Short mmCIF file of C-alpha atoms in Angstrom, two decimals:
data_model
loop_
_atom_site.label_atom_id
_atom_site.label_comp_id
_atom_site.label_asym_id
_atom_site.label_seq_id
_atom_site.Cartn_x
_atom_site.Cartn_y
_atom_site.Cartn_z
CA UNK Q 27 141.92 -125.07 -127.91
CA UNK Q 28 139.65 -128.07 -127.86
CA UNK Q 29 138.58 -129.08 -131.32
CA UNK Q 30 134.87 -129.82 -131.54
CA UNK Q 31 134.22 -133.36 -130.29
CA UNK Q 32 131.69 -133.94 -133.04
CA UNK Q 33 134.68 -135.15 -135.03
CA UNK Q 34 134.67 -138.89 -134.78
CA UNK Q 35 138.37 -139.54 -134.27
CA UNK Q 36 141.61 -137.98 -133.10
CA UNK Q 37 143.86 -138.79 -136.03
CA UNK Q 38 147.27 -137.70 -134.86
CA UNK Q 39 149.78 -139.72 -136.80
CA UNK Q 40 150.25 -137.01 -139.36
CA UNK Q 41 152.88 -136.34 -136.82
CA UNK Q 42 155.98 -115.86 -149.59
CA UNK Q 43 152.27 -116.05 -150.08
CA UNK Q 44 152.00 -113.55 -152.93
CA UNK Q 45 148.62 -114.53 -154.32
CA UNK Q 46 146.40 -115.03 -151.32
CA UNK Q 47 142.92 -113.71 -150.66
CA UNK Q 48 143.82 -111.41 -147.77
CA UNK Q 49 146.21 -108.53 -147.26
CA UNK Q 50 148.73 -110.05 -144.86
CA UNK Q 51 151.37 -107.50 -145.60
CA UNK Q 52 149.47 -104.29 -145.04
CA UNK Q 53 151.00 -103.67 -141.62
CA UNK Q 54 154.51 -104.97 -142.21
CA UNK Q 55 155.87 -101.68 -143.43
CA UNK Q 56 155.06 -99.95 -140.18
CA UNK Q 57 158.66 -100.05 -139.12
CA UNK Q 58 158.04 -97.45 -136.48
CA UNK Q 59 155.19 -99.44 -134.90
CA UNK Q 60 155.76 -98.80 -131.24
CA UNK Q 61 155.82 -101.43 -128.56
CA UNK Q 62 153.95 -100.56 -125.42
CA UNK Q 63 157.30 -100.13 -123.66
CA UNK Q 64 158.22 -97.36 -126.08
CA UNK Q 65 160.68 -99.22 -128.34
CA UNK Q 66 160.52 -99.76 -132.05
CA UNK Q 67 160.50 -103.56 -131.94
CA UNK Q 68 163.24 -104.07 -134.51
CA UNK Q 69 166.31 -105.19 -132.61
CA UNK Q 70 165.38 -108.37 -130.73
CA UNK Q 71 166.85 -111.82 -131.29
CA UNK Q 72 165.50 -115.34 -131.09
CA UNK Q 73 164.14 -116.95 -127.98
CA UNK Q 74 165.51 -120.18 -126.57
CA UNK Q 75 165.04 -123.30 -128.62
CA UNK Q 76 164.76 -121.75 -132.07
CA UNK Q 77 168.39 -121.19 -132.94
CA UNK Q 78 169.56 -118.10 -134.81
CA UNK Q 79 166.57 -116.53 -136.47
CA UNK Q 80 166.74 -115.07 -139.92
CA UNK Q 81 164.14 -113.62 -142.23
CA UNK Q 82 161.10 -112.99 -140.06
CA UNK Q 83 163.35 -112.52 -137.01
CA UNK Q 84 164.30 -109.00 -138.14
CA UNK Q 85 162.38 -105.92 -139.14
CA UNK Q 86 158.85 -104.89 -138.19
CA UNK Q 87 157.36 -106.82 -135.28
CA UNK Q 88 160.64 -108.62 -134.53
CA UNK Q 89 160.42 -107.86 -130.82
CA UNK Q 90 156.80 -108.99 -130.67
CA UNK Q 91 157.70 -112.22 -132.43
CA UNK Q 92 160.57 -112.89 -130.05
CA UNK Q 93 158.40 -112.38 -126.98
CA UNK Q 94 155.78 -114.72 -128.46
CA UNK Q 95 158.38 -117.39 -129.24
CA UNK Q 96 159.82 -117.22 -125.74
CA UNK Q 97 156.39 -117.36 -124.14
CA UNK Q 98 155.27 -120.31 -126.30
CA UNK Q 99 158.45 -122.27 -125.62
CA UNK Q 100 158.32 -121.64 -121.87
CA UNK Q 101 154.70 -122.79 -121.80
CA UNK Q 102 155.61 -125.77 -123.97
CA UNK Q 103 158.33 -126.87 -121.55
CA UNK Q 104 155.76 -126.78 -118.74
CA UNK Q 105 153.29 -128.81 -120.80
CA UNK Q 106 155.83 -131.45 -121.72
CA UNK Q 107 157.05 -131.81 -118.14
CA UNK Q 108 153.53 -132.13 -116.76
CA UNK Q 109 151.96 -134.22 -119.53
CA UNK Q 110 151.76 -137.49 -117.60
CA UNK Q 111 150.26 -135.78 -114.56
CA UNK Q 112 147.63 -133.73 -116.38
CA UNK Q 113 144.27 -133.58 -114.62
CA UNK Q 114 140.92 -132.46 -115.96
CA UNK Q 115 139.73 -129.41 -114.05
CA UNK Q 116 136.28 -129.14 -115.59
CA UNK Q 117 134.20 -129.89 -118.62
CA UNK Q 118 133.53 -127.08 -121.07
CA UNK Q 119 130.32 -126.86 -123.03
CA UNK Q 120 128.00 -129.70 -123.91
CA UNK Q 121 130.24 -131.38 -126.49
CA UNK Q 122 132.56 -133.12 -124.04
CA UNK Q 123 135.44 -130.62 -124.25
CA UNK Q 124 137.66 -130.30 -121.20
CA UNK Q 125 139.97 -127.87 -119.46
CA UNK Q 126 143.03 -129.35 -117.75
CA UNK Q 127 145.30 -127.95 -115.08
CA UNK Q 128 147.97 -127.68 -117.78
CA UNK Q 129 145.76 -125.33 -119.82
CA UNK Q 130 145.60 -122.97 -116.87
CA UNK Q 131 149.29 -123.22 -115.93
CA UNK Q 132 150.50 -122.67 -119.50
CA UNK Q 133 148.11 -119.78 -119.95
CA UNK Q 134 149.50 -118.06 -116.85
CA UNK Q 135 153.05 -118.35 -118.20
CA UNK Q 136 152.10 -116.73 -121.51
CA UNK Q 137 149.90 -114.01 -120.05
CA UNK Q 138 152.59 -113.04 -117.54
CA UNK Q 139 155.10 -112.51 -120.38
CA UNK Q 140 152.69 -110.59 -122.59
CA UNK Q 141 151.54 -108.36 -119.75
CA UNK Q 142 155.15 -107.65 -118.79
CA UNK Q 143 156.15 -106.51 -122.28
CA UNK Q 144 152.81 -105.19 -123.56
CA UNK Q 145 150.86 -104.06 -120.48
CA UNK Q 146 148.47 -101.82 -122.40
CA UNK Q 147 147.45 -104.19 -125.19
CA UNK Q 148 144.33 -106.28 -125.59
CA UNK Q 149 144.62 -110.04 -125.02
CA UNK Q 150 142.08 -112.73 -125.86
CA UNK Q 151 143.03 -116.03 -124.26
CA UNK Q 152 141.36 -119.41 -124.49
CA UNK Q 153 140.57 -119.82 -120.80
CA UNK Q 154 140.91 -116.31 -119.33
CA UNK Q 155 138.80 -114.74 -122.06
CA UNK Q 156 139.12 -111.07 -122.97
CA UNK Q 157 141.61 -108.85 -121.15
CA UNK Q 158 140.47 -105.64 -122.72
CA UNK Q 159 142.42 -102.52 -123.61
CA UNK Q 160 142.27 -99.71 -126.14
CA UNK Q 161 144.12 -99.73 -129.43
CA UNK Q 162 144.32 -101.68 -132.67
CA UNK Q 163 146.53 -104.53 -131.40
CA UNK Q 164 145.13 -107.80 -130.03
CA UNK Q 165 147.08 -110.82 -128.80
CA UNK Q 166 145.42 -114.22 -129.24
CA UNK Q 167 146.56 -117.03 -126.94
CA UNK Q 168 145.81 -120.75 -127.15
CA UNK Q 169 147.97 -122.15 -124.32
CA UNK Q 170 147.12 -125.78 -125.01
CA UNK Q 171 145.65 -126.62 -128.39
CA UNK Q 172 144.68 -130.26 -128.01
CA UNK Q 173 143.37 -130.41 -124.44
CA UNK Q 174 141.15 -133.40 -125.26
CA UNK Q 175 144.18 -135.25 -126.59
CA UNK Q 176 146.18 -134.55 -123.44
CA UNK Q 177 143.26 -135.66 -121.28
CA UNK Q 178 143.33 -139.12 -122.90
CA UNK Q 179 147.13 -139.38 -123.01
CA UNK Q 180 147.59 -138.61 -126.72
CA UNK Q 181 150.76 -136.66 -127.47
CA UNK Q 182 149.28 -134.35 -130.10
CA UNK Q 183 149.11 -130.79 -128.85
CA UNK Q 184 150.61 -127.36 -129.43
CA UNK Q 185 150.85 -123.80 -128.14
CA UNK Q 186 149.69 -120.92 -130.33
CA UNK Q 187 150.13 -117.15 -130.07
CA UNK Q 188 149.20 -114.49 -132.60
CA UNK Q 189 149.26 -110.72 -132.76
CA UNK Q 190 146.59 -109.06 -134.87
CA UNK Q 191 146.58 -105.41 -135.88
CA UNK Q 192 143.24 -104.00 -137.01
CA UNK Q 193 141.92 -107.57 -137.04
CA UNK Q 194 144.58 -109.08 -139.35
CA UNK Q 195 147.43 -111.31 -138.13
CA UNK Q 196 150.93 -109.83 -138.30
CA UNK Q 197 152.75 -112.32 -136.03
CA UNK Q 198 152.05 -116.03 -135.65
CA UNK Q 199 153.90 -118.53 -133.47
CA UNK Q 200 153.17 -122.23 -133.00
CA UNK Q 201 155.28 -124.39 -130.70
CA UNK Q 202 155.07 -128.18 -130.59
CA UNK Q 203 156.30 -129.33 -127.16
CA UNK Q 204 156.65 -133.01 -128.12
CA UNK Q 205 159.26 -132.33 -130.82
CA UNK Q 206 160.53 -129.01 -129.50
CA UNK Q 207 159.96 -127.33 -132.86
CA UNK Q 208 158.71 -123.76 -133.18
CA UNK Q 209 157.13 -122.30 -136.30
CA UNK Q 210 156.92 -118.54 -136.65
CA UNK Q 211 155.83 -116.00 -139.22
CA UNK Q 212 155.63 -112.25 -139.59
CA UNK Q 213 153.35 -110.86 -142.27
CA UNK Q 214 155.26 -110.29 -145.49
CA UNK Q 215 158.47 -111.99 -144.28
CA UNK Q 216 157.87 -115.70 -144.80
CA UNK Q 217 157.32 -118.65 -142.49
CA UNK Q 218 160.12 -120.36 -140.60
CA UNK Q 219 160.83 -123.41 -138.49
CA UNK Q 220 164.10 -122.88 -136.64
CA UNK Q 221 166.53 -121.50 -139.20
CA UNK Q 222 164.74 -123.09 -142.18
CA UNK Q 223 162.21 -121.24 -144.27
CA UNK Q 224 159.18 -123.41 -145.04
CA UNK Q 225 157.54 -123.34 -148.43
CA UNK Q 226 154.18 -125.08 -148.12
CA UNK Q 227 152.83 -127.89 -150.33
CA UNK Q 228 153.86 -128.27 -153.96
CA UNK Q 229 150.30 -127.69 -155.18
CA UNK Q 230 150.22 -130.71 -157.49
CA UNK Q 231 147.07 -132.77 -156.94
CA UNK Q 232 148.14 -136.35 -156.08
CA UNK Q 233 146.60 -139.10 -158.16
CA UNK Q 234 145.40 -140.86 -155.03
CA UNK Q 235 143.84 -137.64 -153.74
CA UNK Q 236 145.16 -135.00 -151.35
CA UNK Q 237 145.97 -135.41 -147.68
CA UNK Q 238 143.96 -132.77 -145.83
CA UNK Q 239 143.42 -131.43 -142.34
CA UNK Q 240 139.92 -130.61 -141.13
CA UNK Q 241 138.74 -128.25 -138.40
CA UNK Q 242 135.36 -127.17 -137.15
CA UNK Q 243 134.24 -124.91 -134.32
CA UNK Q 244 132.77 -125.80 -130.95
CA UNK Q 245 129.34 -124.51 -131.97
CA UNK Q 246 128.98 -126.98 -134.87
CA UNK Q 247 126.41 -129.59 -133.89
CA UNK Q 248 127.11 -133.28 -134.44
CA UNK Q 249 124.25 -133.45 -136.93
CA UNK Q 250 125.08 -130.25 -138.85
CA UNK Q 251 124.07 -131.19 -142.39
CA UNK Q 252 126.55 -128.94 -144.18
CA UNK Q 253 129.45 -130.13 -142.04
CA UNK Q 254 128.52 -133.78 -142.59
CA UNK Q 255 128.12 -133.30 -146.34
CA UNK Q 256 131.39 -131.42 -146.69
CA UNK Q 257 133.40 -133.84 -144.60
CA UNK Q 258 131.82 -136.78 -146.42
CA UNK Q 259 132.81 -135.34 -149.81
CA UNK Q 260 136.36 -134.77 -148.61
CA UNK Q 261 136.64 -138.32 -147.25
CA UNK Q 262 135.37 -139.74 -150.53
CA UNK Q 263 137.79 -137.83 -152.75
CA UNK Q 264 140.91 -137.59 -150.57
CA UNK Q 265 143.61 -140.01 -149.57
CA UNK Q 266 143.17 -139.01 -145.97
CA UNK Q 267 141.39 -136.36 -143.88
CA UNK Q 268 143.16 -135.70 -140.60
CA UNK Q 269 140.97 -134.80 -137.64
CA UNK Q 270 143.53 -133.92 -135.04
CA UNK Q 271 141.63 -132.25 -132.15
CA UNK Q 272 144.55 -129.79 -132.34
CA UNK Q 273 144.08 -127.50 -135.37
CA UNK Q 274 147.46 -125.81 -135.01
CA UNK Q 275 149.23 -129.07 -135.82
CA UNK Q 276 147.42 -129.13 -139.16
CA UNK Q 277 148.66 -125.62 -139.92
CA UNK Q 278 152.30 -126.51 -139.20
CA UNK Q 279 152.02 -129.55 -141.48
CA UNK Q 280 150.48 -127.45 -144.25
CA UNK Q 281 153.12 -124.75 -143.93
CA UNK Q 282 155.82 -127.42 -144.01
CA UNK Q 283 154.31 -129.07 -147.09
CA UNK Q 284 153.66 -132.47 -145.52
CA UNK Q 285 149.93 -132.24 -146.26
CA UNK Q 286 148.18 -130.78 -149.28
CA UNK Q 287 145.39 -128.63 -147.89
CA UNK Q 288 143.18 -127.56 -145.02
CA UNK Q 289 139.41 -127.22 -144.86
CA UNK Q 290 137.59 -125.42 -142.08
CA UNK Q 291 133.94 -125.13 -141.22
CA UNK Q 292 133.01 -122.34 -138.79
CA UNK Q 293 136.49 -122.54 -137.29
CA UNK Q 294 137.34 -121.17 -133.87
CA UNK Q 295 138.83 -117.68 -133.83
CA UNK Q 296 141.59 -117.86 -131.23
CA UNK Q 297 143.97 -120.39 -132.79
CA UNK Q 298 143.05 -119.63 -136.42
CA UNK Q 299 145.14 -116.47 -137.13
CA UNK Q 300 148.47 -117.89 -135.89
CA UNK Q 301 148.19 -121.02 -138.01
CA UNK Q 302 146.69 -119.27 -141.02
CA UNK Q 303 149.50 -116.71 -141.08
CA UNK Q 304 152.10 -119.51 -141.09
CA UNK Q 305 150.40 -121.13 -144.05
CA UNK Q 306 149.87 -117.90 -145.98
CA UNK Q 307 153.50 -116.89 -145.53
CA UNK Q 308 154.48 -120.34 -146.83
CA UNK Q 309 152.58 -119.62 -150.06
CA UNK Q 310 149.21 -121.18 -149.26
CA UNK Q 311 146.12 -119.45 -150.68
CA UNK Q 312 142.75 -119.10 -148.97
CA UNK Q 313 139.25 -119.13 -150.43
CA UNK Q 314 135.74 -119.28 -149.05
CA UNK Q 315 133.88 -122.54 -149.55
CA UNK Q 316 132.23 -120.97 -152.61
CA UNK Q 317 135.59 -119.92 -154.05
CA UNK Q 318 135.50 -116.23 -153.15
CA UNK Q 319 138.20 -114.12 -151.56
CA UNK Q 320 138.79 -114.93 -147.90
CA UNK Q 321 139.88 -112.58 -145.12
CA UNK Q 322 141.75 -114.20 -142.23
CA UNK Q 323 140.72 -112.83 -138.85
CA UNK Q 324 139.44 -113.72 -135.41
CA UNK Q 325 136.43 -111.51 -134.82
CA UNK Q 326 132.94 -111.66 -136.24
CA UNK Q 327 130.63 -114.69 -136.45
CA UNK Q 328 132.10 -118.15 -136.99
CA UNK Q 329 130.23 -118.35 -140.30
CA UNK Q 330 132.96 -116.07 -141.62
CA UNK Q 331 135.62 -118.67 -140.84
CA UNK Q 332 134.68 -121.42 -143.29
CA UNK Q 333 137.46 -121.85 -145.82
CA UNK Q 334 139.67 -123.97 -148.02
CA UNK Q 335 143.43 -123.47 -147.93
CA UNK Q 336 145.83 -124.98 -150.48
CA UNK Q 337 147.83 -123.97 -153.53
CA UNK Q 338 148.15 -124.84 -157.19
CA UNK Q 339 145.65 -127.28 -158.64
CA UNK Q 340 144.63 -128.54 -155.20
CA UNK Q 341 142.87 -125.26 -154.39
CA UNK Q 342 140.19 -125.36 -157.14
CA UNK Q 343 139.78 -129.09 -156.47
CA UNK Q 344 138.78 -128.35 -152.88
CA UNK Q 345 136.48 -125.50 -153.89
CA UNK Q 346 134.80 -127.85 -156.36
CA UNK Q 347 134.32 -130.51 -153.68
CA UNK Q 348 132.81 -127.94 -151.33
CA UNK Q 349 130.44 -126.78 -154.06
CA UNK Q 350 129.35 -130.30 -154.90
CA UNK Q 351 128.68 -130.95 -151.22
CA UNK Q 352 126.49 -127.85 -151.07
CA UNK Q 353 128.77 -126.31 -148.45
CA UNK Q 354 129.48 -123.32 -150.66
CA UNK Q 355 125.89 -122.17 -150.28
CA UNK Q 356 126.57 -120.50 -146.94
CA UNK Q 357 127.20 -116.95 -145.80
CA UNK Q 358 130.91 -117.72 -145.92
#
């Protein structure tokens, strides 16, 4: 996905949620949840590149997670091999966003795998759009999160895949082709990178201020007053605010505990659930900009995807900053 170009820089050198504001675990006990090929989805093992999976690699949605990991890693290998030869196919929208030939090639790899294993399930993909079907399950595919970075030769990009059931994420996979690392989560079973379970940030507010990631949607205008006020408040009271043009990288850093929080303003829906599930399963809590309960999902208006995500004393700090900036006085 191409992060809104109204962000002024591509800052890419940043290189078991029990008390969160959404019910991530409500579908995890559906152990008999059927795959579209008739199986139960409980006996699959890890895809290539992730090593022996534990924790979220077993139980409900294990097969779905494995397929997503394999698809993301195959697409990632294609992206890494073709990075230096990437070509812009077309511009997208009026904000300067682009689509590259790698977006399209990686998307085909992922869609082919999902259609093979889940031929009767709905898919929403960044470039192909909606591949509709009946049922409560929807796959979300961002084949190249960071297209603008790739177009200018910046090695900050990722692949994201999520499965949502009744609108809530139950499987999230993020693969980083540059390092070869894959993060994965299944609702209620923790977040993992390889064989290591990740535990999110410590929650202690650093004296120098938190390190945060920021994301905003394509529809946010450059002169959006609330966005400018919120981002300005964060810059003033934080050690650093990372604007990566690849939101999924911010989620992997938050889940891994290398940054302290994440703030989103009218975030895009396709990459959001995969990254948010990783963070939530690593113990990160979500709130609206006004401090209310927040429901992670992909549908509905983008005004419902403005949030702060952190833990411990960092969370109320971010809510307070959003309130002081006036950003909490929104529908979100």
